[in-house]
């Protein structure tokens, strides 16, 4: 009996074969591969660096909030009923606030409307923006502050002409160590300490702080605070906030304004990265330009490799296999750019974080999203060249 011939079937390409034929074009043209992948790398690096720098800054703010706490409130004189009269907080405001349930620490400051200078030879107008305030002994605990050097105001030194400088005030006065003297209200005061930075209280950083009793004795301070600071338990913050004004001034609670110093940092942390959308858009444009470059490279590759395509087709390669070859080549080209871009973006974030003293944070979703975008662009960029290559006639390709 005559044997029946089975129709010939093209052999299937395994994953290893697909990678081999797909990388053949990349291996033969390394310079073009580098230049084509550069656009993809720049786009991915820009996007990852922008998000990473924003995330690092936000992480720094969150760590500051965790360290400083969000349970500090400040009560200050309001504007009064008519908004023009002078309002004063009662002298015993600190004791009244201390009796509120949930309050842990209380302190107060008072603006003394004096100038502080390095010496009497400096004009009174050149104060460097430094305020002079009286401060109670409990202020350091309320602020959760630390002394950079020296000691805080206490029952002993707070009764005499002594002063503690905020971080910024000390820099502007050029004083780095205790024992130096500054000129306040026609007499010298001895610097007994310098504070560390206080992110939640910039007004304290820019102040020269005198003891409460010393300000009364030496400068004739009337004892009315201009700001009362308190720390409460986390669970009672909102309750204390509602009770502060009526406790300090029961008859006229509208004369007391209550603020939350941590709200500025919280808002900044919540909106961190809002201004990075423009840079993200630029990174996206660079990524699209890189995709166009990959597509252009693949089209040129198809034109240059017509003989190869024709030979493969004449040896039995199907149109689908040709398409897979060129799509794979496009994906590998984009993937190389994506990997290089991810590494560059992470490195740029690390350099920025280390120079700025920030934690190095690169959200995993940015790397994953960037690589996914790279693969999508590689697929789209390779589709048209792959279809064009698969439609080449074997005979015409070999004759060209």
Coordinates of C-alpha atoms in Angstrom, one line a residue:
X1 CA 0.0 0.0 0.0
X2 CA 1.3 3.5 -0.8
X3 CA 2.3 5.5 2.2
X4 CA 0.3 8.6 2.8
X5 CA 2.4 11.7 3.4
X6 CA 1.5 13.8 6.3
X7 CA 1.4 17.6 5.7
X8 CA 4.6 19.3 6.9
X9 CA 4.2 21.4 10.0
X10 CA 6.5 24.1 11.2
X11 CA 8.4 23.2 14.3
X12 CA 7.5 25.3 17.4
X13 CA 9.9 27.7 19.0
X14 CA 10.5 27.1 22.6
X15 CA 11.2 29.9 25.1
X16 CA 15.0 29.3 24.7
X17 CA 14.8 29.5 20.9
X18 CA 12.7 32.7 21.1
X19 CA 15.2 34.4 23.4
X20 CA 18.1 33.2 21.1
X21 CA 16.6 34.5 17.9
X22 CA 15.3 37.7 19.6
X23 CA 18.7 38.6 21.0
X24 CA 20.5 37.9 17.7
X25 CA 19.8 41.4 16.4
X26 CA 20.9 43.0 19.6
X27 CA 24.2 41.2 19.7
X28 CA 25.0 42.2 16.2
X29 CA 24.4 45.9 16.7
X30 CA 25.5 46.8 20.3
X31 CA 26.0 50.5 19.6
X32 CA 22.6 51.0 18.1
X33 CA 21.1 49.0 21.0
X34 CA 22.7 51.3 23.6
X35 CA 21.6 54.5 21.8
X36 CA 18.0 53.1 21.4
X37 CA 17.8 52.0 25.0
X38 CA 19.1 55.4 26.2
X39 CA 15.7 57.1 25.7
X40 CA 13.9 54.4 27.6
X41 CA 16.5 54.6 30.4
X42 CA 16.2 58.4 30.7
X43 CA 12.5 58.2 30.9
X44 CA 12.4 55.5 33.6
X45 CA 15.2 57.1 35.6
X46 CA 13.4 60.4 35.6
X47 CA 10.2 58.9 36.8
X48 CA 11.8 56.8 39.5
X49 CA 14.1 59.6 40.7
X50 CA 11.2 62.1 41.0
X51 CA 9.0 59.7 42.9
X52 CA 11.9 58.5 45.0
X53 CA 13.1 61.9 46.0
X54 CA 9.5 62.9 46.9
X55 CA 9.0 59.7 48.9
X56 CA 12.3 60.3 50.8
X57 CA 11.3 63.8 51.7
X58 CA 7.9 62.6 52.9
X59 CA 9.5 59.9 55.0
X60 CA 11.7 62.4 56.6
X61 CA 8.6 64.5 57.6
X62 CA 6.8 61.5 58.9
X63 CA 9.8 60.6 61.1
X64 CA 9.9 64.1 62.4
X65 CA 6.2 64.0 63.2
X66 CA 6.7 60.6 65.0
X67 CA 9.6 62.0 67.0
X68 CA 8.0 65.4 67.8
X69 CA 4.4 64.2 68.2
X70 CA 1.2 65.7 67.0
X71 CA -0.3 66.2 70.4
X72 CA 1.0 69.8 71.1
X73 CA -1.4 72.7 71.0
X74 CA -0.7 76.4 71.4
X75 CA -3.2 79.0 72.8
X76 CA -2.6 82.6 71.9
X77 CA -4.6 85.9 72.3
X78 CA -7.3 86.2 69.7
X79 CA -8.6 89.3 68.0
X80 CA -11.4 90.1 70.4
X81 CA -15.0 90.9 69.6
X82 CA -14.3 93.9 67.4
X83 CA -10.9 92.7 66.1
X84 CA -9.0 95.8 67.2
X85 CA -8.7 95.7 71.0
X86 CA -5.7 94.3 72.7
X87 CA -6.3 90.9 74.3
X88 CA -4.2 89.5 77.1
X89 CA -4.1 86.0 78.5
X90 CA -4.6 85.7 82.3
X91 CA -1.4 85.4 84.4
X92 CA -2.5 82.1 85.8
X93 CA -3.2 80.6 82.3
X94 CA -0.6 77.9 82.8
X95 CA -2.1 76.6 86.0
X96 CA -5.6 76.7 84.6
X97 CA -4.5 74.6 81.6
X98 CA -2.7 72.1 83.8
X99 CA -6.0 71.2 85.5
X100 CA -7.5 70.0 82.2
X101 CA -7.8 66.2 82.2
X102 CA -5.4 64.6 79.7
X103 CA -2.9 67.5 79.8
X104 CA 0.6 66.2 80.5
X105 CA 3.0 69.2 80.2
X106 CA 2.3 72.9 80.1
X107 CA 4.6 75.9 79.4
X108 CA 4.3 79.5 78.3
X109 CA 6.2 82.3 76.6
X110 CA 5.7 86.0 76.6
X111 CA 6.9 88.6 74.0
X112 CA 9.0 91.2 75.8
X113 CA 9.3 93.6 72.9
X114 CA 13.0 94.1 73.5
X115 CA 16.0 93.8 71.2
X116 CA 19.0 91.5 71.5
X117 CA 22.4 92.3 70.1
X118 CA 25.9 91.0 70.3
X119 CA 27.0 94.1 72.1
X120 CA 25.9 97.7 72.9
X121 CA 28.0 99.0 70.0
X122 CA 25.6 97.4 67.4
X123 CA 22.7 99.6 66.4
X124 CA 19.4 98.7 68.0
X125 CA 17.8 98.3 64.6
X126 CA 20.1 95.4 63.6
X127 CA 18.5 92.6 65.6
X128 CA 18.7 89.9 62.9
X129 CA 15.0 89.2 63.4
X130 CA 15.6 87.7 66.9
X131 CA 12.7 88.1 69.4
X132 CA 13.2 88.3 73.1
X133 CA 10.8 86.2 75.1
X134 CA 10.2 85.1 78.7
X135 CA 9.8 81.3 79.1
X136 CA 8.6 79.1 82.0
X137 CA 10.6 76.2 83.2
X138 CA 8.2 73.7 81.6
X139 CA 8.7 74.9 78.1
X140 CA 11.5 72.5 77.3
X141 CA 9.4 69.4 78.2
X142 CA 6.4 70.7 76.2
X143 CA 8.5 71.3 73.1
X144 CA 10.3 67.9 73.5
X145 CA 13.4 70.0 72.9
X146 CA 17.0 69.2 73.7
X147 CA 19.9 71.4 74.6
X148 CA 22.7 71.5 71.9
X149 CA 24.9 72.8 74.6
X150 CA 24.6 74.3 78.1
X151 CA 21.5 74.1 80.4
X152 CA 17.9 75.1 80.2
X153 CA 16.3 77.8 82.4
X154 CA 15.6 76.7 85.9
X155 CA 14.7 78.0 89.4
X156 CA 18.3 79.1 89.9
X157 CA 19.6 80.7 86.7
X158 CA 16.1 81.9 85.6
X159 CA 16.0 84.5 88.3
X160 CA 19.1 86.4 87.1
X161 CA 20.2 88.0 83.8
X162 CA 20.6 84.7 81.9
X163 CA 19.4 83.7 78.5
X164 CA 18.9 80.6 76.4
X165 CA 19.2 81.0 72.6
X166 CA 17.2 79.2 70.0
X167 CA 19.1 77.4 67.3
X168 CA 18.7 80.1 64.6
X169 CA 19.2 83.0 67.1
X170 CA 22.5 81.5 68.2
X171 CA 23.7 81.3 64.5
X172 CA 22.6 84.9 63.8
X173 CA 24.4 86.2 66.9
X174 CA 27.5 84.0 66.1
X175 CA 27.4 82.3 69.5
X176 CA 28.3 78.6 69.7
X177 CA 29.1 78.0 73.4
X178 CA 27.5 79.1 76.7
X179 CA 29.3 81.7 78.8
X180 CA 29.2 84.4 76.2
X181 CA 27.1 87.5 76.8
X182 CA 24.4 89.4 74.7
X183 CA 23.1 92.9 75.1
X184 CA 19.4 93.2 76.0
X185 CA 17.7 96.3 77.2
X186 CA 20.8 98.2 78.1
X187 CA 22.5 95.4 80.0
X188 CA 24.4 92.2 79.4
X189 CA 22.8 88.8 79.8
X190 CA 24.8 85.6 80.1
X191 CA 24.1 82.8 77.6
X192 CA 23.6 79.6 79.7
X193 CA 22.4 77.3 76.8
X194 CA 21.7 76.8 73.2
X195 CA 18.7 74.8 71.9
X196 CA 18.7 72.1 69.2
X197 CA 16.5 72.8 66.2
X198 CA 12.7 72.7 66.9
X199 CA 10.8 72.1 63.6
X200 CA 7.4 72.5 65.3
X201 CA 8.3 75.8 66.9
X202 CA 10.2 78.1 64.5
X203 CA 9.3 81.1 66.7
X204 CA 11.3 79.6 69.5
X205 CA 14.3 78.8 67.3
X206 CA 14.5 82.6 66.5
X207 CA 14.2 83.8 70.0
X208 CA 16.4 84.7 73.0
X209 CA 14.6 83.1 76.1
X210 CA 14.8 84.6 79.5
X211 CA 13.5 83.1 82.8
X212 CA 10.0 84.0 83.8
X213 CA 11.0 85.4 87.2
X214 CA 14.2 87.0 85.8
X215 CA 12.1 88.8 83.1
X216 CA 9.9 90.2 85.9
X217 CA 12.8 91.2 88.1
X218 CA 15.1 92.7 85.5
X219 CA 12.9 93.9 82.7
X220 CA 9.6 94.6 84.6
X221 CA 7.6 91.9 82.8
X222 CA 3.9 92.1 83.8
X223 CA 3.4 88.3 83.9
X224 CA 0.8 87.9 81.1
X225 CA 1.8 85.1 78.7
X226 CA 1.4 85.6 75.0
X227 CA 1.4 81.9 74.2
X228 CA 0.6 78.8 76.2
X229 CA 1.9 75.5 75.0
X230 CA 0.6 72.1 76.2
X231 CA 1.1 68.4 75.5
X232 CA -1.7 66.0 76.1
X233 CA -2.2 62.3 75.6
X234 CA -2.9 61.3 72.0
X235 CA -6.4 60.2 72.9
X236 CA -7.4 63.5 74.4
X237 CA -5.9 66.0 71.9
X238 CA -9.2 66.9 70.3
X239 CA -11.0 67.1 73.7
X240 CA -8.3 69.4 75.1
X241 CA -8.4 71.5 72.0
X242 CA -12.1 72.2 72.6
X243 CA -11.5 73.0 76.3
X244 CA -8.5 75.2 76.0
X245 CA -10.2 78.5 75.1
X246 CA -13.1 78.3 77.6
X247 CA -10.7 77.2 80.3
X248 CA -8.2 80.0 79.8
X249 CA -10.9 82.7 79.5
X250 CA -14.3 81.3 80.6
X251 CA -16.1 84.6 80.1
X252 CA -14.7 85.4 76.6
X253 CA -13.4 82.2 75.0
X254 CA -13.4 83.9 71.6
X255 CA -10.5 85.9 72.9
X256 CA -8.3 82.8 72.8
X257 CA -7.0 81.3 69.5
X258 CA -5.9 77.7 69.6
X259 CA -3.5 76.3 67.0
X260 CA -1.9 73.0 66.2
X261 CA 1.8 73.5 65.2
X262 CA 2.1 70.0 63.8
X263 CA -0.7 70.7 61.2
X264 CA 1.8 72.5 58.9
X265 CA 4.1 69.5 58.9
X266 CA 1.2 67.1 58.4
X267 CA -0.1 69.1 55.5
X268 CA 3.4 69.2 54.0
X269 CA 3.7 65.5 54.3
X270 CA 0.3 64.9 52.8
X271 CA 1.0 67.2 49.8
X272 CA 4.7 66.2 49.3
X273 CA 5.2 65.3 45.7
X274 CA 2.3 67.4 44.5
X275 CA 4.7 69.6 42.5
X276 CA 6.5 66.6 41.0
X277 CA 3.7 65.9 38.5
X278 CA 5.4 68.2 36.0
X279 CA 8.6 66.2 36.3
X280 CA 6.7 63.0 36.0
X281 CA 5.1 64.3 32.9
X282 CA 8.5 65.1 31.5
X283 CA 9.7 61.6 32.4
X284 CA 6.6 60.2 30.6
X285 CA 7.4 62.3 27.5
X286 CA 11.0 61.0 27.6
X287 CA 9.7 57.5 27.8
X288 CA 7.4 58.0 24.8
X289 CA 10.3 59.4 22.9
X290 CA 12.4 56.4 23.8
X291 CA 9.5 54.2 22.6
X292 CA 9.5 56.0 19.3
X293 CA 13.3 55.4 19.1
X294 CA 12.8 51.7 19.7
X295 CA 10.2 51.5 17.0
X296 CA 12.4 53.4 14.6
X297 CA 15.3 51.1 15.4
X298 CA 13.2 48.0 14.8
X299 CA 11.9 49.3 11.4
X300 CA 15.5 49.9 10.3
X301 CA 16.4 46.5 11.6
X302 CA 13.7 44.9 9.4
X303 CA 14.9 46.8 6.4
X304 CA 18.5 45.8 7.0
X305 CA 17.7 42.1 7.7
X306 CA 15.5 41.3 4.7
X307 CA 17.8 38.6 3.6
X308 CA 17.8 37.0 7.0
X309 CA 14.0 37.2 7.1
X310 CA 13.7 35.8 3.6
X311 CA 16.1 32.9 4.4
X312 CA 14.2 32.0 7.5
X313 CA 10.9 32.1 5.7
X314 CA 12.3 29.9 2.9
X315 CA 13.5 27.4 5.5
X316 CA 10.1 27.0 7.0
X317 CA 9.7 29.8 9.5
X318 CA 6.1 30.9 9.8
X319 CA 4.9 34.5 9.9
X320 CA 4.0 34.1 13.5
X321 CA 7.5 33.0 14.3
X322 CA 8.9 36.1 12.5
X323 CA 6.5 38.3 14.5
X324 CA 7.5 36.7 17.8
X325 CA 11.2 37.2 16.9
X326 CA 10.9 40.9 16.3
X327 CA 8.5 41.6 19.2
X328 CA 10.9 39.7 21.5
X329 CA 13.8 41.8 20.2
X330 CA 11.8 45.0 20.9
X331 CA 10.9 43.8 24.4
X332 CA 14.5 42.9 25.2
X333 CA 15.7 46.3 23.9
X334 CA 13.1 48.1 26.0
X335 CA 13.8 45.9 29.0
X336 CA 17.5 46.7 28.9
X337 CA 16.6 50.4 28.9
X338 CA 14.2 49.9 31.7
X339 CA 16.7 48.1 33.9
X340 CA 19.3 50.7 33.3
X341 CA 16.8 53.5 34.0
X342 CA 15.7 51.8 37.2
X343 CA 19.3 51.6 38.4
X344 CA 20.0 55.2 37.5
X345 CA 16.8 56.5 39.1
X346 CA 17.5 54.6 42.4
X347 CA 21.1 55.8 42.4
X348 CA 20.0 59.4 41.8
X349 CA 17.6 59.1 44.7
X350 CA 20.3 57.7 46.9
X351 CA 22.7 60.5 46.1
X352 CA 20.1 63.2 46.8
X353 CA 19.1 61.5 50.0
X354 CA 22.6 61.1 51.3
X355 CA 23.6 64.7 50.5
X356 CA 20.4 66.1 52.1
X357 CA 20.4 63.8 55.2
X358 CA 17.2 62.1 54.2
X359 CA 16.2 58.4 54.4
X360 CA 16.6 56.6 51.0
X361 CA 13.2 55.5 49.9
X362 CA 12.3 54.1 46.5
X363 CA 8.7 52.8 46.5
X364 CA 8.6 49.3 45.0
X365 CA 5.6 50.3 42.9
X366 CA 7.6 52.8 41.0
X367 CA 10.1 50.2 39.8
X368 CA 7.4 47.7 39.0
X369 CA 5.3 50.3 37.3
X370 CA 8.3 51.6 35.3
X371 CA 9.2 48.1 34.1
X372 CA 5.6 47.4 33.2
X373 CA 5.4 50.6 31.2
X374 CA 8.7 49.7 29.5
X375 CA 7.3 46.3 28.5
X376 CA 4.1 47.9 27.2
X377 CA 6.1 50.4 25.1
X378 CA 8.4 47.7 23.9
X379 CA 5.4 45.6 22.8
X380 CA 3.7 48.5 21.0
X381 CA 7.0 49.7 19.4
X382 CA 7.7 46.2 18.1
X383 CA 4.3 45.3 16.7
X384 CA 4.4 47.2 13.5
X385 CA 8.0 46.2 12.5
X386 CA 7.1 42.6 13.4
X387 CA 4.0 42.6 11.3
X388 CA 5.9 44.2 8.4
X389 CA 8.7 41.7 8.7
X390 CA 6.3 38.8 8.7
X391 CA 4.6 40.0 5.5
X392 CA 7.8 40.0 3.5
X393 CA 7.8 37.6 0.6
X394 CA 10.7 35.1 0.9
X395 CA 11.5 35.2 -2.8
X396 CA 11.4 39.0 -3.0
X397 CA 13.4 39.3 0.2
X398 CA 16.2 37.0 -1.1
X399 CA 16.3 38.9 -4.4
X400 CA 16.7 42.3 -2.8

